[in-house]
Amino acid sequence: MTMTRWARRLRALLALLAVLTLGVGAPGAQASTTNHAAVVVQFADGTTDVRRISFTEPSISGLEALRRAGLAIEERAGAVCRVERVGCPAADCFCAAPQYWAYYHQRGGQWQYATTGAAAYQVTDGAVEGWSWGRAL
């Protein structure tokens, strides 16, 4: 699936994501130390799963964000091999090359392919992280 098609399908979700990632507090309430981010996963069949995560650390890795999304994942040496039974087992992480789990960041309403691996990238409050199963760019 091309990134353009993926971005188009997820554009409708951006409004939802904005709501999900905003912290809502009562007037005069003490500032919360809980951070929020959204994890968006698009599967090969076009279905999309959006999860809101919370964390108290100033930042977490992109891989940790995916772990905290509550999806069944398999990983190997920082690479995401399988999400919810889509992809390859950890023992043969790139069995379906050139298809793999690509990692993206949403910035300013646009999806950008990650140039840093998910294990190294730091997710902060309000971030929207994306994963898509498909061919390499």
Coordinates of C-alpha atoms in Angstrom, one line a residue:
M1 CA 0.0 0.0 0.0
T2 CA 1.4 3.4 -0.9
M3 CA 2.1 6.1 1.6
T4 CA -0.3 8.4 -0.3
R5 CA -3.1 6.0 0.0
W6 CA -2.3 5.3 3.7
A7 CA -2.2 9.1 4.4
R8 CA -5.5 9.6 2.7
R9 CA -7.2 6.9 4.7
L10 CA -5.8 8.2 7.9
R11 CA -6.6 11.8 7.3
A12 CA -10.1 11.2 8.5
L13 CA -8.6 9.8 11.7
L14 CA -6.5 12.9 12.4
A15 CA -9.4 14.7 13.9
L16 CA -10.1 11.8 16.2
L17 CA -6.4 11.6 17.0
A18 CA -6.3 15.2 18.0
V19 CA -9.1 14.6 20.4
L20 CA -7.5 11.5 21.8
T21 CA -4.1 13.1 22.3
L22 CA -5.4 16.2 24.1
G23 CA -5.4 16.1 27.9
V24 CA -8.7 17.4 29.3
G25 CA -8.7 18.7 32.8
A26 CA -11.0 20.6 35.1
P27 CA -10.5 24.3 35.4
G28 CA -8.0 25.0 38.1
A29 CA -7.0 21.4 38.3
Q30 CA -3.4 20.6 39.2
A31 CA -1.2 20.0 36.1
S32 CA -1.0 16.4 35.2
T33 CA 2.3 14.5 34.7
T34 CA 0.6 12.0 32.5
N35 CA 1.6 12.2 28.8
H36 CA -0.4 10.8 25.9
A37 CA 0.3 9.7 22.4
A38 CA -1.5 7.9 19.7
V39 CA -0.3 4.7 17.9
V40 CA -1.9 4.1 14.5
V41 CA -1.5 0.7 12.9
Q42 CA -2.6 0.0 9.3
F43 CA -2.7 -3.7 8.2
A44 CA -2.3 -5.1 4.7
D45 CA -6.0 -5.4 4.2
G46 CA -6.5 -1.7 4.9
T47 CA -8.0 -2.0 8.4
T48 CA -6.6 0.5 10.8
D49 CA -6.3 0.3 14.6
V50 CA -5.9 3.5 16.6
R51 CA -4.7 3.3 20.2
R52 CA -4.2 6.0 22.8
I53 CA -1.4 5.4 25.2
S54 CA -0.4 7.1 28.5
F55 CA 3.0 7.4 30.0
T56 CA 4.5 9.3 33.0
E57 CA 8.1 9.5 31.6
P58 CA 9.1 12.6 29.7
S59 CA 9.5 10.4 26.6
I60 CA 9.5 6.8 25.6
S61 CA 10.9 5.0 22.6
G62 CA 8.7 4.5 19.5
L63 CA 9.0 0.7 20.1
E64 CA 7.9 1.2 23.7
A65 CA 4.9 3.2 22.5
L66 CA 3.9 0.3 20.2
R67 CA 4.3 -2.2 23.1
R68 CA 2.1 0.0 25.4
A69 CA -0.6 0.1 22.7
G70 CA -1.7 -3.4 23.8
L71 CA -1.3 -5.1 20.5
A72 CA 0.3 -8.5 20.2
I73 CA 3.7 -7.8 18.7
E74 CA 6.9 -9.8 18.0
E75 CA 10.2 -8.0 17.7
R76 CA 13.8 -8.9 17.2
A77 CA 16.8 -6.6 17.9
G78 CA 14.6 -3.5 17.8
A79 CA 12.8 -4.5 14.5
V80 CA 9.1 -5.0 14.6
C81 CA 8.4 -8.4 12.9
R82 CA 4.7 -9.0 13.5
V83 CA 1.7 -7.1 14.8
E84 CA -1.5 -9.0 15.6
R85 CA -0.4 -12.0 13.5
V86 CA 0.5 -9.9 10.5
G87 CA 4.1 -10.1 9.4
C88 CA 6.8 -12.6 10.2
P89 CA 7.8 -14.5 13.3
A90 CA 10.7 -13.0 15.3
A91 CA 13.0 -16.0 14.3
D92 CA 12.7 -14.9 10.6
C93 CA 11.8 -11.2 10.9
F94 CA 12.1 -10.3 7.2
C95 CA 10.6 -13.5 5.8
A96 CA 8.2 -11.5 3.5
A97 CA 10.8 -8.9 2.1
P98 CA 10.3 -6.5 0.6
Q99 CA 7.2 -6.2 2.9
Y100 CA 7.9 -5.1 6.4
W101 CA 6.5 -3.0 9.2
A102 CA 7.3 0.6 8.2
Y103 CA 7.4 3.3 10.9
Y104 CA 6.1 6.8 10.5
H105 CA 5.5 10.0 12.5
Q106 CA 2.6 12.4 12.0
R107 CA 3.7 16.0 11.9
G108 CA 1.4 18.9 10.9
G109 CA -1.2 16.6 9.4
Q110 CA 1.4 14.8 7.2
W111 CA 2.9 11.4 7.7
Q112 CA 6.6 11.2 7.4
Y113 CA 8.6 8.0 7.1
A114 CA 10.8 7.5 10.1
T115 CA 14.6 7.9 9.5
T116 CA 15.4 6.7 13.0
G117 CA 14.5 3.3 14.2
A118 CA 11.6 2.9 16.7
A119 CA 13.9 1.7 19.4
A120 CA 16.0 4.9 19.2
Y121 CA 13.3 7.5 18.4
Q122 CA 11.8 9.3 21.4
V123 CA 8.0 9.8 21.6
T124 CA 6.8 12.8 23.6
D125 CA 3.4 14.1 24.8
G126 CA 0.9 14.6 21.9
A127 CA 2.9 12.5 19.4
V128 CA 1.1 10.4 16.7
E129 CA 3.1 7.3 15.6
G130 CA 2.2 5.2 12.7
W131 CA 3.0 1.6 11.5
S132 CA 2.1 0.2 8.2
W133 CA 2.6 -3.3 6.8
G134 CA 3.7 -3.1 3.1
R135 CA 6.5 -2.8 0.6
A136 CA 9.6 -0.9 1.3
L137 CA 9.7 2.7 0.0

